PDB file of C-alpha atoms in Angstrom:
ATOM      1  CA  MET F   1      15.676  21.392 -15.988  1.00 50.00           C
ATOM      2  CA  SER F   2      18.839  21.241 -13.948  1.00 55.00           C
ATOM      3  CA  SER F   3      20.238  17.826 -13.201  1.00 53.00           C
ATOM      4  CA  SER F   4      20.679  18.507  -9.485  1.00 71.00           C
ATOM      5  CA  LYS F   5      18.942  16.206  -7.037  1.00 81.00           C
ATOM      6  CA  LEU F   6      15.189  16.637  -6.792  1.00 84.00           C
ATOM      7  CA  LYS F   7      13.647  17.282  -3.386  1.00 87.00           C
ATOM      8  CA  LEU F   8      10.508  15.319  -2.593  1.00 86.00           C
ATOM      9  CA  GLY F   9       8.678  18.071  -0.682  1.00 89.00           C
ATOM     10  CA  PRO F  10       7.670  20.311  -3.595  1.00 90.00           C
ATOM     11  CA  LEU F  11       6.762  17.322  -5.775  1.00 91.00           C
ATOM     12  CA  TRP F  12       3.878  16.209  -3.540  1.00 91.00           C
ATOM     13  CA  GLY F  13       1.877  19.350  -4.305  1.00 90.00           C
ATOM     14  CA  LYS F  14       2.156  19.033  -8.086  1.00 92.00           C
ATOM     15  CA  LYS F  15      -0.523  17.611 -10.354  1.00 93.00           C
ATOM     16  CA  LYS F  16      -0.038  14.503 -12.470  1.00 93.00           C
ATOM     17  CA  GLU F  17       0.391  16.509 -15.697  1.00 95.00           C
ATOM     18  CA  GLU F  18       3.205  18.548 -14.172  1.00 95.00           C
ATOM     19  CA  LEU F  19       4.861  15.409 -12.835  1.00 95.00           C
ATOM     20  CA  THR F  20       4.697  13.641 -16.198  1.00 96.00           C
ATOM     21  CA  LYS F  21       6.102  16.725 -17.908  1.00 96.00           C
ATOM     22  CA  GLN F  22       8.978  16.834 -15.429  1.00 95.00           C
ATOM     23  CA  LEU F  23       9.508  13.096 -15.922  1.00 96.00           C
ATOM     24  CA  ASP F  24       9.781  13.557 -19.693  1.00 97.00           C
ATOM     25  CA  GLU F  25      12.317  16.361 -19.212  1.00 96.00           C
ATOM     26  CA  LEU F  26      14.393  14.207 -16.883  1.00 95.00           C
ATOM     27  CA  LYS F  27      14.308  11.277 -19.291  1.00 96.00           C
ATOM     28  CA  THR F  28      15.394  13.399 -22.260  1.00 96.00           C
ATOM     29  CA  GLU F  29      18.217  14.872 -20.196  1.00 94.00           C
ATOM     30  CA  LEU F  30      19.277  11.377 -19.177  1.00 93.00           C
ATOM     31  CA  GLY F  31      19.291  10.325 -22.828  1.00 93.00           C
ATOM     32  CA  GLN F  32      21.506  13.292 -23.727  1.00 91.00           C
ATOM     33  CA  LEU F  33      23.942  12.463 -20.945  1.00 90.00           C
ATOM     34  CA  ARG F  34      24.136   8.842 -22.087  1.00 90.00           C
ATOM     35  CA  VAL F  35      24.964  10.012 -25.601  1.00 89.00           C
ATOM     36  CA  GLN F  36      27.683  12.272 -24.176  1.00 87.00           C
ATOM     37  CA  LYS F  37      29.039   9.306 -22.235  1.00 86.00           C
ATOM     38  CA  ILE F  38      29.419   7.298 -25.442  1.00 85.00           C
ATOM     39  CA  THR F  39      30.954  10.184 -27.370  1.00 85.00           C
ATOM     40  CA  GLY F  40      33.410  10.851 -24.537  1.00 80.00           C
ATOM     41  CA  GLY F  41      31.932  13.755 -22.607  1.00 72.00           C
ATOM     42  CA  ALA F  42      33.331  15.485 -19.553  1.00 74.00           C
ATOM     43  CA  ALA F  43      33.542  13.369 -16.416  1.00 75.00           C
ATOM     44  CA  SER F  44      31.706  16.024 -14.369  1.00 74.00           C
ATOM     45  CA  LYS F  45      28.598  15.609 -16.515  1.00 78.00           C
ATOM     46  CA  LEU F  46      28.765  11.840 -16.394  1.00 77.00           C
ATOM     47  CA  THR F  47      28.448  11.835 -12.596  1.00 80.00           C
ATOM     48  CA  LYS F  48      25.015  13.462 -13.000  1.00 89.00           C
ATOM     49  CA  ILE F  49      23.598  10.285 -14.570  1.00 90.00           C
ATOM     50  CA  HIS F  50      23.221   8.734 -11.124  1.00 90.00           C
ATOM     51  CA  ASP F  51      21.367  11.763  -9.747  1.00 91.00           C
ATOM     52  CA  LEU F  52      19.084  11.872 -12.780  1.00 94.00           C
ATOM     53  CA  ARG F  53      18.155   8.218 -12.441  1.00 94.00           C
ATOM     54  CA  LYS F  54      17.317   8.732  -8.777  1.00 94.00           C
ATOM     55  CA  SER F  55      15.275  11.850  -9.588  1.00 94.00           C
ATOM     56  CA  ILE F  56      13.280   9.883 -12.177  1.00 96.00           C
ATOM     57  CA  ALA F  57      12.633   7.223  -9.540  1.00 96.00           C
ATOM     58  CA  ARG F  58      11.412   9.885  -7.090  1.00 95.00           C
ATOM     59  CA  VAL F  59       8.950  11.322  -9.602  1.00 96.00           C
ATOM     60  CA  LEU F  60       7.664   7.851 -10.510  1.00 96.00           C
ATOM     61  CA  THR F  61       7.271   7.015  -6.819  1.00 95.00           C
ATOM     62  CA  ILE F  62       5.137  10.113  -6.227  1.00 96.00           C
ATOM     63  CA  ILE F  63       2.991   9.383  -9.300  1.00 96.00           C
ATOM     64  CA  ALA F  64       2.393   5.820  -8.046  1.00 96.00           C
ATOM     65  CA  ALA F  65       1.630   6.988  -4.488  1.00 95.00           C
ATOM     66  CA  ASN F  66      -0.890   9.556  -5.744  1.00 95.00           C
ATOM     67  CA  GLN F  67      -2.520   6.933  -7.943  1.00 95.00           C
ATOM     68  CA  ARG F  68      -2.832   4.543  -4.995  1.00 94.00           C
ATOM     69  CA  ALA F  69      -4.331   7.318  -2.848  1.00 94.00           C
ATOM     70  CA  GLN F  70      -6.949   8.023  -5.537  1.00 94.00           C
ATOM     71  CA  LEU F  71      -7.774   4.301  -5.755  1.00 95.00           C
ATOM     72  CA  ARG F  72      -8.146   4.139  -1.972  1.00 94.00           C
ATOM     73  CA  LEU F  73     -10.652   7.010  -2.150  1.00 95.00           C
ATOM     74  CA  PHE F  74     -12.551   5.281  -4.964  1.00 95.00           C
ATOM     75  CA  TYR F  75     -12.797   1.944  -3.123  1.00 95.00           C
ATOM     76  CA  ARG F  76     -13.387   3.446   0.356  1.00 94.00           C
ATOM     77  CA  ASN F  77     -17.028   2.393   0.827  1.00 93.00           C
ATOM     78  CA  LYS F  78     -17.097  -0.544  -1.571  1.00 94.00           C
ATOM     79  CA  LYS F  79     -17.653  -4.110  -0.406  1.00 94.00           C
ATOM     80  CA  TYR F  80     -14.409  -5.462  -1.860  1.00 94.00           C
ATOM     81  CA  LEU F  81     -10.939  -3.930  -2.062  1.00 93.00           C
ATOM     82  CA  PRO F  82      -8.326  -4.845  -4.705  1.00 94.00           C
ATOM     83  CA  LEU F  83      -5.666  -7.227  -3.383  1.00 92.00           C
ATOM     84  CA  ASP F  84      -2.832  -4.705  -3.622  1.00 90.00           C
ATOM     85  CA  LEU F  85      -4.780  -2.182  -1.493  1.00 92.00           C
ATOM     86  CA  ARG F  86      -5.596  -4.651   1.282  1.00 91.00           C
ATOM     87  CA  PRO F  87      -3.381  -4.818   4.378  1.00 90.00           C
ATOM     88  CA  LYS F  88      -0.517  -7.277   3.881  1.00 92.00           C
ATOM     89  CA  GLN F  89      -0.345  -8.896   7.359  1.00 93.00           C
ATOM     90  CA  THR F  90       0.697 -12.560   7.457  1.00 96.00           C
ATOM     91  CA  ARG F  91      -0.813 -15.440   5.548  1.00 95.00           C
ATOM     92  CA  ALA F  92      -2.201 -16.998   8.742  1.00 96.00           C
ATOM     93  CA  ILE F  93      -3.843 -13.750   9.844  1.00 95.00           C
ATOM     94  CA  ARG F  94      -5.423 -13.237   6.411  1.00 92.00           C
ATOM     95  CA  ARG F  95      -6.932 -16.737   6.520  1.00 94.00           C
ATOM     96  CA  ARG F  96      -8.119 -16.503  10.124  1.00 95.00           C
ATOM     97  CA  LEU F  97     -11.837 -16.259  10.873  1.00 95.00           C
ATOM     98  CA  THR F  98     -13.157 -12.747  11.295  1.00 94.00           C
ATOM     99  CA  LYS F  99     -14.395 -11.692  14.749  1.00 95.00           C
ATOM    100  CA  HIS F 100     -17.982 -12.007  13.532  1.00 96.00           C
ATOM    101  CA  GLU F 101     -17.437 -15.510  12.137  1.00 95.00           C
ATOM    102  CA  ALA F 102     -15.620 -16.673  15.283  1.00 95.00           C
ATOM    103  CA  SER F 103     -18.385 -15.427  17.590  1.00 95.00           C
ATOM    104  CA  ARG F 104     -21.190 -17.217  15.729  1.00 95.00           C
ATOM    105  CA  THR F 105     -22.585 -20.470  17.147  1.00 95.00           C
ATOM    106  CA  THR F 106     -24.473 -23.256  15.422  1.00 96.00           C
ATOM    107  CA  GLN F 107     -28.148 -24.051  16.048  1.00 96.00           C
ATOM    108  CA  LYS F 108     -27.163 -27.326  17.711  1.00 97.00           C
ATOM    109  CA  SER F 109     -24.789 -25.645  20.179  1.00 95.00           C
ATOM    110  CA  LYS F 110     -27.427 -22.986  20.990  1.00 95.00           C
ATOM    111  CA  LYS F 111     -30.012 -25.686  21.804  1.00 96.00           C
ATOM    112  CA  LYS F 112     -27.478 -27.613  23.872  1.00 96.00           C
ATOM    113  CA  ALA F 113     -26.614 -24.487  25.869  1.00 94.00           C
ATOM    114  CA  THR F 114     -30.266 -23.671  26.609  1.00 95.00           C
ATOM    115  CA  HIS F 115     -31.373 -27.243  27.457  1.00 96.00           C
ATOM    116  CA  PHE F 116     -28.273 -28.287  29.370  1.00 95.00           C
ATOM    117  CA  PRO F 117     -26.882 -25.181  31.091  1.00 93.00           C
ATOM    118  CA  MET F 118     -23.740 -25.218  33.222  1.00 91.00           C
ATOM    119  CA  ARG F 119     -24.628 -26.702  36.627  1.00 91.00           C
ATOM    120  CA  LYS F 120     -24.332 -24.550  39.697  1.00 90.00           C
ATOM    121  CA  TYR F 121     -22.963 -26.172  42.825  1.00 89.00           C
ATOM    122  CA  ALA F 122     -23.081 -24.746  46.323  1.00 87.00           C
ATOM    123  CA  VAL F 123     -19.618 -25.091  47.809  1.00 87.00           C
ATOM    124  CA  LYS F 124     -19.269 -24.973  51.593  1.00 84.00           C
ATOM    125  CA  ALA F 125     -16.737 -22.353  52.680  1.00 83.00           C
ATOM    126  CA  GLU F 126     -14.412 -23.487  55.448  1.00 83.00           C
ATOM    127  CA  ALA F 127     -13.299 -21.030  58.074  1.00 70.00           C
TER     128      ALA F 127
END
């Protein structure tokens, strides 16, 4: 595995096993470079540590994104969704009544509306 920067495009099509294998290769290469840094390796190789760390982060990001996508598929038609898969929104919006709850009326208010409807007045139009 070369320590050049990884591109994200080709990584999205890979399976989890391939990604974990690539992650292990990157981590071993990073370990070797860190040993070279301690023993006094060439400066050109030491600049690759940054790129390797970022490549590892890219692979881990894709693994996490794929895992979340699989969880979203699993919980698609379930009644409840795990907290980390729910939309974030704001605290006030999350605690607000749902449209269904807000539209409901109590028995008392239904009776009041039927027995005492809004009065209709005939207003004379002036010309």
